[in-house]
Every structure is written in C-alpha cells, then in structure tokens.
mmCIF file of C-alpha atoms in Angstrom:
data_model
loop_
_atom_site.group_PDB
_atom_site.id
_atom_site.type_symbol
_atom_site.label_atom_id
_atom_site.label_comp_id
_atom_site.label_asym_id
_atom_site.label_seq_id
_atom_site.Cartn_x
_atom_site.Cartn_y
_atom_site.Cartn_z
ATOM 1 C CA UNK H 1 9.731 -31.779 -0.101
ATOM 2 C CA UNK H 2 8.359 -32.934 -2.936
ATOM 3 C CA UNK H 3 6.018 -31.643 -5.964
ATOM 4 C CA UNK H 4 3.380 -33.488 -4.353
ATOM 5 C CA UNK H 5 3.672 -32.641 -0.531
ATOM 6 C CA UNK H 6 3.925 -29.131 -1.341
ATOM 7 C CA UNK H 7 0.379 -29.594 -2.983
ATOM 8 C CA UNK H 8 -1.233 -31.561 -0.188
ATOM 9 C CA UNK H 9 0.030 -28.845 2.773
ATOM 10 C CA UNK H 10 -1.663 -26.613 0.380
ATOM 11 C CA UNK H 11 -4.562 -28.591 0.282
ATOM 12 C CA UNK H 12 -4.668 -28.613 4.457
ATOM 13 C CA UNK H 13 -3.775 -24.521 4.592
ATOM 14 C CA UNK H 14 -6.540 -23.871 1.927
ATOM 15 C CA UNK H 15 -8.917 -25.643 4.244
ATOM 16 C CA UNK H 16 -7.226 -23.122 7.436
ATOM 17 C CA UNK H 17 -8.265 -20.373 5.127
ATOM 18 C CA UNK H 18 -11.807 -21.438 3.684
ATOM 19 C CA UNK H 19 -13.045 -21.480 7.448
ATOM 20 C CA UNK H 20 -11.803 -17.619 8.125
ATOM 21 C CA UNK H 21 -8.558 -17.025 9.326
ATOM 22 C CA UNK H 22 -6.526 -14.957 6.926
ATOM 23 C CA UNK H 23 -4.039 -16.715 4.456
ATOM 24 C CA UNK H 24 -1.114 -14.464 6.209
ATOM 25 C CA UNK H 25 -1.564 -15.967 9.142
ATOM 26 C CA UNK H 26 -2.709 -19.403 7.948
ATOM 27 C CA UNK H 27 1.141 -19.270 5.836
ATOM 28 C CA UNK H 28 3.669 -18.208 8.495
ATOM 29 C CA UNK H 29 2.232 -20.366 11.426
ATOM 30 C CA UNK H 30 2.407 -23.384 9.429
ATOM 31 C CA UNK H 31 5.888 -22.109 8.273
ATOM 32 C CA UNK H 32 7.089 -21.842 11.715
ATOM 33 C CA UNK H 33 6.179 -25.194 12.535
ATOM 34 C CA UNK H 34 7.542 -26.969 10.024
ATOM 35 C CA UNK H 35 11.566 -26.358 10.170
ATOM 36 C CA UNK H 36 12.101 -28.363 7.491
ATOM 37 C CA UNK H 37 10.097 -27.107 4.718
ATOM 38 C CA UNK H 38 13.451 -25.026 2.834
ATOM 39 C CA UNK H 39 12.413 -21.338 1.462
ATOM 40 C CA UNK H 40 11.763 -22.875 -1.882
ATOM 41 C CA UNK H 41 9.107 -25.212 -0.082
ATOM 42 C CA UNK H 42 7.281 -22.323 1.311
ATOM 43 C CA UNK H 43 7.865 -19.839 -2.281
ATOM 44 C CA UNK H 44 6.241 -23.277 -3.422
ATOM 45 C CA UNK H 45 3.187 -23.359 -1.487
ATOM 46 C CA UNK H 46 2.363 -20.058 -0.933
ATOM 47 C CA UNK H 47 1.755 -19.615 -4.035
ATOM 48 C CA UNK H 48 -0.773 -22.268 -5.011
ATOM 49 C CA UNK H 49 -2.936 -21.336 -2.275
ATOM 50 C CA UNK H 50 -2.294 -17.798 -3.120
ATOM 51 C CA UNK H 51 -2.980 -18.592 -7.394
ATOM 52 C CA UNK H 52 -6.508 -20.613 -5.595
ATOM 53 C CA UNK H 53 -7.601 -16.998 -3.543
ATOM 54 C CA UNK H 54 -6.992 -15.414 -6.108
ATOM 55 C CA UNK H 55 -9.304 -17.683 -8.738
ATOM 56 C CA UNK H 56 -11.247 -19.267 -5.972
ATOM 57 C CA UNK H 57 -14.312 -19.283 -8.437
ATOM 58 C CA UNK H 58 -13.275 -20.196 -11.487
ATOM 59 C CA UNK H 59 -10.779 -22.765 -10.708
ATOM 60 C CA UNK H 60 -13.673 -25.274 -8.651
ATOM 61 C CA UNK H 61 -14.296 -27.800 -10.933
ATOM 62 C CA UNK H 62 -18.709 -27.940 -11.577
ATOM 63 C CA UNK H 63 -19.595 -30.927 -9.655
ATOM 64 C CA UNK H 64 -17.446 -30.704 -6.822
ATOM 65 C CA UNK H 65 -18.324 -28.508 -3.384
ATOM 66 C CA UNK H 66 -15.672 -25.798 -2.671
ATOM 67 C CA UNK H 67 -13.002 -27.407 -0.472
ATOM 68 C CA UNK H 68 -9.269 -26.625 -0.543
ATOM 69 C CA UNK H 69 -8.302 -30.067 -2.074
ATOM 70 C CA UNK H 70 -11.253 -29.170 -4.960
ATOM 71 C CA UNK H 71 -9.494 -26.419 -5.889
ATOM 72 C CA UNK H 72 -6.286 -27.076 -5.876
ATOM 73 C CA UNK H 73 -7.099 -29.916 -8.774
ATOM 74 C CA UNK H 74 -9.299 -27.539 -10.857
ATOM 75 C CA UNK H 75 -5.839 -25.367 -10.698
ATOM 76 C CA UNK H 76 -3.592 -27.757 -11.517
ATOM 77 C CA UNK H 77 -6.181 -28.428 -14.244
ATOM 78 C CA UNK H 78 -6.425 -25.337 -15.204
ATOM 79 C CA UNK H 79 -2.512 -24.948 -14.830
ATOM 80 C CA UNK H 80 -1.867 -28.064 -16.695
ATOM 81 C CA UNK H 81 -0.138 -29.973 -14.094
ATOM 82 C CA UNK H 82 0.170 -34.046 -13.600
ATOM 83 C CA UNK H 83 -2.538 -34.697 -11.887
ATOM 84 C CA UNK H 84 -1.665 -38.278 -12.181
ATOM 85 C CA UNK H 85 1.552 -37.749 -10.190
ATOM 86 C CA UNK H 86 1.203 -35.575 -8.241
ATOM 87 C CA UNK H 87 -2.355 -37.474 -6.741
ATOM 88 C CA UNK H 88 -0.541 -40.549 -6.604
ATOM 89 C CA UNK H 89 -0.920 -41.505 -3.308
ATOM 90 C CA UNK H 90 2.901 -40.902 -2.924
ATOM 91 C CA UNK H 91 3.930 -40.199 1.298
ATOM 92 C CA UNK H 92 2.532 -37.219 2.096
ATOM 93 C CA UNK H 93 1.411 -36.595 -1.199
ATOM 94 C CA UNK H 94 -2.528 -36.238 -1.922
ATOM 95 C CA UNK H 95 -5.242 -39.311 -2.515
ATOM 96 C CA UNK H 96 -5.011 -40.216 -5.456
ATOM 97 C CA UNK H 97 -8.452 -38.712 -7.121
ATOM 98 C CA UNK H 98 -11.636 -40.432 -7.427
ATOM 99 C CA UNK H 99 -13.877 -41.304 -10.512
ATOM 100 C CA UNK H 100 -16.356 -37.972 -9.107
ATOM 101 C CA UNK H 101 -13.325 -35.542 -8.980
ATOM 102 C CA UNK H 102 -12.246 -36.996 -12.428
ATOM 103 C CA UNK H 103 -15.110 -36.845 -14.207
ATOM 104 C CA UNK H 104 -15.519 -33.494 -12.881
ATOM 105 C CA UNK H 105 -12.209 -32.069 -14.183
ATOM 106 C CA UNK H 106 -13.003 -33.165 -17.525
ATOM 107 C CA UNK H 107 -17.009 -31.215 -17.800
ATOM 108 C CA UNK H 108 -16.039 -27.677 -18.881
ATOM 109 C CA UNK H 109 -15.307 -25.011 -16.118
ATOM 110 C CA UNK H 110 -18.021 -22.627 -15.136
ATOM 111 C CA UNK H 111 -17.559 -19.215 -17.062
ATOM 112 C CA UNK H 112 -17.013 -17.540 -13.034
ATOM 113 C CA UNK H 113 -15.623 -14.069 -12.212
ATOM 114 C CA UNK H 114 -13.733 -14.199 -8.738
ATOM 115 C CA UNK H 115 -15.135 -11.414 -7.497
ATOM 116 C CA UNK H 116 -18.403 -12.199 -4.186
ATOM 117 C CA UNK H 117 -21.217 -11.642 -5.521
ATOM 118 C CA UNK H 118 -22.176 -8.804 -4.013
ATOM 119 C CA UNK H 119 -18.893 -6.586 -5.214
ATOM 120 C CA UNK H 120 -19.375 -7.133 -8.924
ATOM 121 C CA UNK H 121 -22.563 -4.752 -9.335
ATOM 122 C CA UNK H 122 -20.761 -2.305 -7.680
ATOM 123 C CA UNK H 123 -17.636 -2.633 -9.472
ATOM 124 C CA UNK H 124 -19.580 -2.964 -12.881
ATOM 125 C CA UNK H 125 -20.358 0.394 -11.655
ATOM 126 C CA UNK H 126 -17.346 1.608 -11.166
ATOM 127 C CA UNK H 127 -14.669 1.119 -13.800
ATOM 128 C CA UNK H 128 -17.460 0.196 -16.706
ATOM 129 C CA UNK H 129 -15.517 -0.616 -19.668
ATOM 130 C CA UNK H 130 -12.442 -1.581 -18.446
ATOM 131 C CA UNK H 131 -14.621 -4.196 -16.343
ATOM 132 C CA UNK H 132 -13.529 -6.997 -18.073
ATOM 133 C CA UNK H 133 -9.561 -6.501 -18.256
ATOM 134 C CA UNK H 134 -9.816 -5.825 -14.475
ATOM 135 C CA UNK H 135 -11.136 -9.329 -13.554
ATOM 136 C CA UNK H 136 -8.995 -10.722 -15.983
ATOM 137 C CA UNK H 137 -6.486 -8.615 -14.179
ATOM 138 C CA UNK H 138 -7.321 -9.699 -10.763
ATOM 139 C CA UNK H 139 -6.759 -13.146 -11.734
ATOM 140 C CA UNK H 140 -2.718 -13.042 -12.072
ATOM 141 C CA UNK H 141 0.161 -12.061 -10.325
ATOM 142 C CA UNK H 142 0.915 -8.235 -9.095
ATOM 143 C CA UNK H 143 4.414 -7.355 -10.628
ATOM 144 C CA UNK H 144 7.081 -6.431 -8.065
ATOM 145 C CA UNK H 145 7.857 -2.387 -9.102
ATOM 146 C CA UNK H 146 10.633 -0.171 -7.213
ATOM 147 C CA UNK H 147 11.252 2.809 -6.285
ATOM 148 C CA UNK H 148 14.487 4.118 -7.521
ATOM 149 C CA UNK H 149 14.927 7.312 -4.880
ATOM 150 C CA UNK H 150 15.641 10.811 -6.950
ATOM 151 C CA UNK H 151 17.971 11.599 -3.562
ATOM 152 C CA UNK H 152 20.107 9.116 -4.213
ATOM 153 C CA UNK H 153 21.157 8.418 -7.913
ATOM 154 C CA UNK H 154 18.885 8.343 -10.911
ATOM 155 C CA UNK H 155 16.689 5.554 -12.340
ATOM 156 C CA UNK H 156 19.580 4.049 -14.740
ATOM 157 C CA UNK H 157 21.702 4.212 -11.462
ATOM 158 C CA UNK H 158 19.361 1.537 -10.023
ATOM 159 C CA UNK H 159 19.219 -0.269 -12.218
ATOM 160 C CA UNK H 160 22.222 -1.147 -12.953
ATOM 161 C CA UNK H 161 23.056 -1.718 -9.535
ATOM 162 C CA UNK H 162 20.547 -3.721 -8.889
ATOM 163 C CA UNK H 163 21.954 -6.252 -12.398
ATOM 164 C CA UNK H 164 25.146 -6.595 -10.435
ATOM 165 C CA UNK H 165 23.724 -8.679 -8.172
ATOM 166 C CA UNK H 166 21.823 -10.283 -10.013
ATOM 167 C CA UNK H 167 18.160 -9.309 -9.846
ATOM 168 C CA UNK H 168 16.811 -8.432 -13.349
ATOM 169 C CA UNK H 169 14.959 -4.993 -13.932
ATOM 170 C CA UNK H 170 13.088 -3.166 -16.377
ATOM 171 C CA UNK H 171 12.259 0.460 -15.847
ATOM 172 C CA UNK H 172 8.044 1.324 -16.305
ATOM 173 C CA UNK H 173 6.637 4.375 -18.348
ATOM 174 C CA UNK H 174 4.118 4.876 -15.824
ATOM 175 C CA UNK H 175 6.404 7.003 -13.374
ATOM 176 C CA UNK H 176 9.333 7.897 -13.672
ATOM 177 C CA UNK H 177 11.083 6.367 -10.068
ATOM 178 C CA UNK H 178 9.189 3.169 -11.203
ATOM 179 C CA UNK H 179 10.722 -0.438 -11.886
ATOM 180 C CA UNK H 180 10.166 -3.393 -12.202
ATOM 181 C CA UNK H 181 11.940 -6.682 -11.319
ATOM 182 C CA UNK H 182 11.932 -9.410 -13.843
ATOM 183 C CA UNK H 183 13.833 -12.029 -12.353
ATOM 184 C CA UNK H 184 14.925 -12.491 -8.654
ATOM 185 C CA UNK H 185 12.723 -9.976 -6.723
ATOM 186 C CA UNK H 186 13.028 -12.852 -3.612
ATOM 187 C CA UNK H 187 16.796 -11.408 -3.346
ATOM 188 C CA UNK H 188 16.554 -7.796 -3.783
ATOM 189 C CA UNK H 189 15.860 -6.743 0.250
ATOM 190 C CA UNK H 190 19.690 -8.271 0.388
ATOM 191 C CA UNK H 191 20.634 -6.598 -2.382
ATOM 192 C CA UNK H 192 23.216 -3.347 -1.462
ATOM 193 C CA UNK H 193 21.011 -1.031 -3.972
ATOM 194 C CA UNK H 194 17.692 -1.967 -1.185
ATOM 195 C CA UNK H 195 20.885 -1.861 2.227
ATOM 196 C CA UNK H 196 21.923 1.680 0.724
ATOM 197 C CA UNK H 197 18.298 2.942 0.261
ATOM 198 C CA UNK H 198 18.611 3.346 -3.859
ATOM 199 C CA UNK H 199 15.838 1.949 -3.499
ATOM 200 C CA UNK H 200 12.562 1.320 -2.450
ATOM 201 C CA UNK H 201 9.918 -1.317 -2.701
ATOM 202 C CA UNK H 202 6.401 0.691 -4.152
ATOM 203 C CA UNK H 203 3.676 0.021 -6.461
ATOM 204 C CA UNK H 204 4.438 2.031 -9.623
ATOM 205 C CA UNK H 205 0.895 3.431 -9.232
ATOM 206 C CA UNK H 206 1.417 4.905 -5.711
ATOM 207 C CA UNK H 207 4.434 6.646 -7.095
ATOM 208 C CA UNK H 208 2.886 7.867 -10.264
ATOM 209 C CA UNK H 209 0.690 9.080 -7.622
ATOM 210 C CA UNK H 210 3.097 10.823 -5.604
ATOM 211 C CA UNK H 211 4.882 12.277 -9.035
ATOM 212 C CA UNK H 212 2.053 14.213 -9.914
ATOM 213 C CA UNK H 213 1.527 16.138 -6.469
ATOM 214 C CA UNK H 214 2.368 19.711 -6.735
ATOM 215 C CA UNK H 215 5.560 19.674 -4.384
ATOM 216 C CA UNK H 216 7.697 22.320 -4.514
ATOM 217 C CA UNK H 217 10.360 22.822 -1.996
ATOM 218 C CA UNK H 218 10.550 24.335 1.216
ATOM 219 C CA UNK H 219 6.623 23.149 1.889
ATOM 220 C CA UNK H 220 5.900 21.480 5.340
ATOM 221 C CA UNK H 221 4.400 17.870 4.139
ATOM 222 C CA UNK H 222 1.360 15.895 6.252
ATOM 223 C CA UNK H 223 0.279 12.357 5.203
ATOM 224 C CA UNK H 224 -1.537 11.946 7.883
ATOM 225 C CA UNK H 225 -2.549 8.199 7.077
ATOM 226 C CA UNK H 226 1.258 7.237 6.878
ATOM 227 C CA UNK H 227 1.160 3.442 7.504
ATOM 228 C CA UNK H 228 4.519 2.555 6.950
ATOM 229 C CA UNK H 229 5.671 5.255 5.657
ATOM 230 C CA UNK H 230 6.465 4.563 1.562
ATOM 231 C CA UNK H 231 4.892 7.315 0.216
ATOM 232 C CA UNK H 232 6.063 10.538 2.410
ATOM 233 C CA UNK H 233 9.676 8.672 1.781
ATOM 234 C CA UNK H 234 8.810 9.014 -2.244
ATOM 235 C CA UNK H 235 7.525 13.068 -1.702
ATOM 236 C CA UNK H 236 10.885 13.654 -0.044
ATOM 237 C CA UNK H 237 12.790 12.402 -2.518
ATOM 238 C CA UNK H 238 11.714 14.072 -4.818
ATOM 239 C CA UNK H 239 11.587 18.150 -2.841
ATOM 240 C CA UNK H 240 13.174 19.242 -0.141
ATOM 241 C CA UNK H 241 10.791 20.818 2.880
ATOM 242 C CA UNK H 242 9.662 19.472 6.057
ATOM 243 C CA UNK H 243 7.637 16.342 6.579
ATOM 244 C CA UNK H 244 5.432 14.726 9.036
ATOM 245 C CA UNK H 245 4.291 11.559 9.654
ATOM 246 C CA UNK H 246 0.875 10.065 11.148
ATOM 247 C CA UNK H 247 -0.972 7.559 11.690
ATOM 248 C CA UNK H 248 -3.818 6.599 13.920
ATOM 249 C CA UNK H 249 -1.750 3.749 15.227
ATOM 250 C CA UNK H 250 1.474 4.331 16.021
ATOM 251 C CA UNK H 251 2.945 0.500 15.820
ATOM 252 C CA UNK H 252 2.852 1.379 11.610
ATOM 253 C CA UNK H 253 5.408 3.524 11.717
ATOM 254 C CA UNK H 254 7.871 1.562 13.861
ATOM 255 C CA UNK H 255 10.404 1.232 10.589
ATOM 256 C CA UNK H 256 9.478 4.477 9.466
ATOM 257 C CA UNK H 257 12.419 5.706 10.909
ATOM 258 C CA UNK H 258 15.424 3.304 10.079
ATOM 259 C CA UNK H 259 13.991 3.559 6.326
ATOM 260 C CA UNK H 260 14.331 7.340 6.392
ATOM 261 C CA UNK H 261 17.391 7.055 7.208
ATOM 262 C CA UNK H 262 18.375 4.585 4.893
ATOM 263 C CA UNK H 263 16.801 6.127 2.351
ATOM 264 C CA UNK H 264 18.684 9.809 3.596
ATOM 265 C CA UNK H 265 15.876 12.429 5.007
ATOM 266 C CA UNK H 266 14.076 13.346 7.447
ATOM 267 C CA UNK H 267 10.899 12.096 8.946
ATOM 268 C CA UNK H 268 8.833 13.143 11.671
ATOM 269 C CA UNK H 269 6.363 11.624 13.464
ATOM 270 C CA UNK H 270 3.562 13.938 15.382
ATOM 271 C CA UNK H 271 1.415 11.928 17.292
ATOM 272 C CA UNK H 272 -2.326 13.551 17.133
ATOM 273 C CA UNK H 273 -1.759 15.657 20.254
ATOM 274 C CA UNK H 274 1.366 16.988 18.559
ATOM 275 C CA UNK H 275 -0.577 17.716 14.983
ATOM 276 C CA UNK H 276 -3.022 19.831 17.451
ATOM 277 C CA UNK H 277 -0.234 22.514 17.853
ATOM 278 C CA UNK H 278 1.175 22.426 15.032
ATOM 279 C CA UNK H 279 1.093 25.451 12.277
ATOM 280 C CA UNK H 280 -0.671 24.631 9.026
ATOM 281 C CA UNK H 281 0.558 22.134 5.822
ATOM 282 C CA UNK H 282 1.000 22.921 2.794
ATOM 283 C CA UNK H 283 -0.162 19.615 2.000
ATOM 284 C CA UNK H 284 -1.451 17.330 3.877
ATOM 285 C CA UNK H 285 -1.916 13.391 2.168
ATOM 286 C CA UNK H 286 -4.750 11.325 3.332
ATOM 287 C CA UNK H 287 -4.286 7.668 1.959
ATOM 288 C CA UNK H 288 -6.762 6.686 3.386
ATOM 289 C CA UNK H 289 -8.100 3.142 4.956
ATOM 290 C CA UNK H 290 -10.386 1.933 2.289
ATOM 291 C CA UNK H 291 -11.214 -1.226 1.314
ATOM 292 C CA UNK H 292 -8.054 -1.844 -0.998
ATOM 293 C CA UNK H 293 -9.271 -3.710 -4.060
ATOM 294 C CA UNK H 294 -7.473 -2.643 -6.416
ATOM 295 C CA UNK H 295 -4.343 -5.114 -4.706
ATOM 296 C CA UNK H 296 -6.343 -7.828 -3.997
ATOM 297 C CA UNK H 297 -4.040 -10.035 -6.604
ATOM 298 C CA UNK H 298 -1.287 -9.382 -3.790
ATOM 299 C CA UNK H 299 -3.589 -10.494 -0.692
ATOM 300 C CA UNK H 300 -6.812 -12.255 -3.311
ATOM 301 C CA UNK H 301 -8.076 -13.420 1.070
ATOM 302 C CA UNK H 302 -9.033 -10.146 1.498
ATOM 303 C CA UNK H 303 -11.682 -9.939 -1.075
ATOM 304 C CA UNK H 304 -13.724 -12.695 -0.129
ATOM 305 C CA UNK H 305 -13.550 -11.904 3.323
ATOM 306 C CA UNK H 306 -14.452 -8.586 2.419
ATOM 307 C CA UNK H 307 -18.316 -7.523 3.226
ATOM 308 C CA UNK H 308 -20.803 -4.894 2.472
ATOM 309 C CA UNK H 309 -21.002 -4.377 6.253
ATOM 310 C CA UNK H 310 -17.072 -3.161 5.926
ATOM 311 C CA UNK H 311 -17.625 -1.238 3.057
ATOM 312 C CA UNK H 312 -20.042 0.808 4.657
ATOM 313 C CA UNK H 313 -18.630 1.491 7.956
ATOM 314 C CA UNK H 314 -15.225 2.247 6.244
ATOM 315 C CA UNK H 315 -17.197 4.783 4.120
ATOM 316 C CA UNK H 316 -18.290 6.546 7.493
ATOM 317 C CA UNK H 317 -14.205 5.934 8.773
ATOM 318 C CA UNK H 318 -12.693 8.142 5.290
ATOM 319 C CA UNK H 319 -15.627 10.962 5.299
ATOM 320 C CA UNK H 320 -14.177 11.336 9.132
ATOM 321 C CA UNK H 321 -10.629 11.209 8.047
ATOM 322 C CA UNK H 322 -11.074 14.104 5.175
ATOM 323 C CA UNK H 323 -13.454 15.957 7.563
ATOM 324 C CA UNK H 324 -10.631 16.262 9.863
ATOM 325 C CA UNK H 325 -8.080 16.532 8.378
ATOM 326 C CA UNK H 326 -9.258 20.096 6.597
ATOM 327 C CA UNK H 327 -8.424 22.099 9.880
ATOM 328 C CA UNK H 328 -4.951 21.342 8.731
ATOM 329 C CA UNK H 329 -4.188 23.011 5.564
ATOM 330 C CA UNK H 330 -3.634 25.977 5.667
ATOM 331 C CA UNK H 331 -4.820 28.588 3.497
ATOM 332 C CA UNK H 332 -4.430 28.322 -0.593
ATOM 333 C CA UNK H 333 -2.772 24.648 0.453
ATOM 334 C CA UNK H 334 -3.913 21.474 -1.031
ATOM 335 C CA UNK H 335 -5.475 18.002 0.119
ATOM 336 C CA UNK H 336 -5.123 14.744 -1.152
ATOM 337 C CA UNK H 337 -7.327 11.873 -0.438
ATOM 338 C CA UNK H 338 -6.453 8.574 -1.616
ATOM 339 C CA UNK H 339 -7.068 5.297 -1.697
ATOM 340 C CA UNK H 340 -5.697 1.715 -3.395
ATOM 341 C CA UNK H 341 -9.894 1.058 -3.376
ATOM 342 C CA UNK H 342 -11.888 0.743 -7.106
ATOM 343 C CA UNK H 343 -15.417 1.972 -5.838
ATOM 344 C CA UNK H 344 -16.784 4.945 -6.965
ATOM 345 C CA UNK H 345 -18.202 4.860 -3.003
ATOM 346 C CA UNK H 346 -14.359 5.259 -1.478
ATOM 347 C CA UNK H 347 -13.369 7.406 -4.188
ATOM 348 C CA UNK H 348 -16.333 9.254 -6.769
ATOM 349 C CA UNK H 349 -18.235 10.001 -4.376
ATOM 350 C CA UNK H 350 -15.886 10.522 -0.912
ATOM 351 C CA UNK H 351 -15.258 13.507 -3.256
ATOM 352 C CA UNK H 352 -18.354 14.629 -4.225
ATOM 353 C CA UNK H 353 -20.098 14.775 -0.786
ATOM 354 C CA UNK H 354 -16.823 17.120 0.924
ATOM 355 C CA UNK H 355 -16.918 19.923 -1.534
ATOM 356 C CA UNK H 356 -20.774 19.949 -1.084
ATOM 357 C CA UNK H 357 -19.355 20.498 2.826
ATOM 358 C CA UNK H 358 -16.356 22.350 2.011
ATOM 359 C CA UNK H 359 -17.309 24.865 -0.032
ATOM 360 C CA UNK H 360 -14.142 26.393 0.108
ATOM 361 C CA UNK H 361 -12.506 23.814 -1.687
ATOM 362 C CA UNK H 362 -12.366 23.098 -5.421
ATOM 363 C CA UNK H 363 -10.951 19.285 -7.054
ATOM 364 C CA UNK H 364 -8.691 20.068 -9.617
ATOM 365 C CA UNK H 365 -7.020 16.860 -10.003
ATOM 366 C CA UNK H 366 -8.563 13.474 -10.255
ATOM 367 C CA UNK H 367 -7.230 10.337 -11.649
ATOM 368 C CA UNK H 368 -7.674 6.150 -11.626
ATOM 369 C CA UNK H 369 -5.036 3.964 -12.092
ATOM 370 C CA UNK H 370 -6.198 0.217 -13.004
ATOM 371 C CA UNK H 371 -4.274 -3.208 -12.330
ATOM 372 C CA UNK H 372 -4.602 -3.932 -16.593
ATOM 373 C CA UNK H 373 -1.904 -0.680 -17.048
ATOM 374 C CA UNK H 374 0.285 -3.471 -14.948
ATOM 375 C CA UNK H 375 0.159 -1.963 -12.019
ATOM 376 C CA UNK H 376 -2.284 -1.546 -8.612
ATOM 377 C CA UNK H 377 -5.335 0.088 -8.211
ATOM 378 C CA UNK H 378 -5.008 3.381 -7.498
ATOM 379 C CA UNK H 379 -7.441 6.684 -6.522
ATOM 380 C CA UNK H 380 -6.125 9.990 -6.417
ATOM 381 C CA UNK H 381 -8.089 13.635 -5.187
ATOM 382 C CA UNK H 382 -6.570 16.727 -5.141
ATOM 383 C CA UNK H 383 -8.553 19.303 -2.780
ATOM 384 C CA UNK H 384 -7.436 23.146 -2.735
ATOM 385 C CA UNK H 385 -8.357 25.626 -0.841
ATOM 386 C CA UNK H 386 -10.224 28.570 -3.370
#
C-alpha cells in the first residue's frame, strides 16, 4: 500500500469507529478482508487510527465537521505530514483538499482536552496538580514494558537475551523487574526469551504494585479477578506458595495454563463453587473491572465510549466484588484492591466505603501511579484484617 492508500484506509476505518464500533473490532475485520495489506501496512493504518483517537478533540481543525477525513487532516497537519502529497487524488488515496479544508488547516487548532467533557471535572478532582501532565500524557502512545521473570533469571539476563535477538531494551526505575522496550517491540513474542518464559509483557505500574505486596514463602494467594493471569504469574515469580486464579469469565483464563507452564510455575484455576470449599487465603488480590482510564493511551476509543452510566454500574460491581472477597480472606490476611483507573469514585471512595462497612479491616498502604511516570495509571490499596 502507498502512504496515501494507508491514509484513505484509516479515514474509512475511523468513520466506522465514530459510528460506534470498537476500534479493535474494526481493524481486525479490515485486516481479515484485506490480504493484500502487509504487516507494515497494517501497523501504519493502526497507528493512524489510534493516534487520531488519542487526540480526537485536539486534532479536529476549527470549522470542520468531525469525520474521519477531517481528523486525519488535522493529525497529519499537526505531525508535519506532507498533505499535498497525500491528498492528491492518487489511486486508492484521498481526494485533494478543498479550499474550505485548506483554510481550516491554516487556523490555530482548538486547545481541547482529549477526553469526554463529562469526565474532565471528575479527573481534575482526582488528579489535582497532576491533571495537566496526565492529559498531555494521554495524547501519546504508551511504551511497551516487559517483566523479567525472576523465577528464571535476572533482569539483566533478560535484557541480554532480548538484545541478542534484536529487541533493544532499558531497565525501568519503576520496578526491579521492569524493562522498557526501545526498539523491536513487535518482535518480542517471537524471541526465545519470551517463548521460554524469561519475560512477559506487563506494564511497569502493575509490576511495581506486585513488588510492593506483603508476600512471603508459604502463603496461599488468590487472584480473584485474574483476567489473563499476568499478576498471579508475577506474584508466583517472587515467592514459593500456592496460587489460585479465578475470573467471572472463564474464557479470560484460557491462556493461563500455557503461560504458567512457560513461566515455570503452577496456578490452579478454580470456579466460584470450588472456591467456596477452600480454606481462607493469606492474600486475596482483586484487580476489579474498572473504567480503564489509566490505560486509555492503549485503548483510546474506550474513553469515547465510556459514559456516566457506565461508571455508576462499575462502582456497584466493584463494591460487590469487595464484599464477596471478604469471605475468602483468612484471619490476619490481606485483601488487595486494585484498578487501572484514575477516578476517585473507583479508588479512594471505594476504599473509604469498604472501611466504613468493615471495621475489622484497616488500610495500611495506598498508592497511585501516573501516566506521566511513563507507565499506565494504576491504584492499589492493602486492606488487612485487624
């Protein structure tokens, strides 16, 4: 595909996303029906679409209606693209710019926060002085982080092995296992280091949160909202113990057995009925369903589809999960509450409500990570039985 054809394809796919379809679904469907598009073409189109969605408000030229073409014009203008070459009526490319478009692009761009209007005051209240830096960070691509599997080697050994296969990395100060990929991110899954379990893909804030847990050998650990299992694998790499994973949607756990085998650890997957027959756990980790506002750089269309009613529904689910998990915590055990959200309603407010209802627990640690640190936004609270 030519650069112009990539731009036109992005314009068409953006129209589908603006119509309400998830970006990943739109991009996957296009790739399946477009066998002519090579890996570089797919990557370029994906980058165009996601860059627009990260900056959907700030790239829209003043005076143009919001559509895929206007957004791509604004993105390319801001990023220094050659608009005359790309919008030149080339085969499979976009039509030449109109006088109205040319005039609009000559004006200053609107100084807009790239977030839905309803959520701005909520994030301002939650982030305080950090709000400006966070809204700047949300406009840019998130780095790719890897976790060195301490059960199989050191961080330096992992970096050396990756470098030998063309993946250039640096150590991250955010966690003792965190590695940030500088070059070759798309090759990681094909490397021997990845295939043999020396590294896993995991954001640095999640790694830092796991590194700060009160883990010790011999503990029984339950990852209640385990999802793909990344956090329970990270815990299992730091201590010898018994590890159990559960998720309300068992399909999310389908890859965990293979991942655990690759990592060299054992994780038992239990249903809700099986959990009821288990004795209490020393540590129960609840990375609850949330808005994902700390990860909106990675899935930027999610922020445009997220509504106030969605937030209200999520906070009820979060509170319910915390209530349910109390029964799994043994005497003197610890309940860990975590989200990848930046909203107080999902974080501090949930912890405060839980402590009001459960005087037998106390919060002895609470921490936030911010996108301006280079990682995803993340929140954690340690709730320990008195």
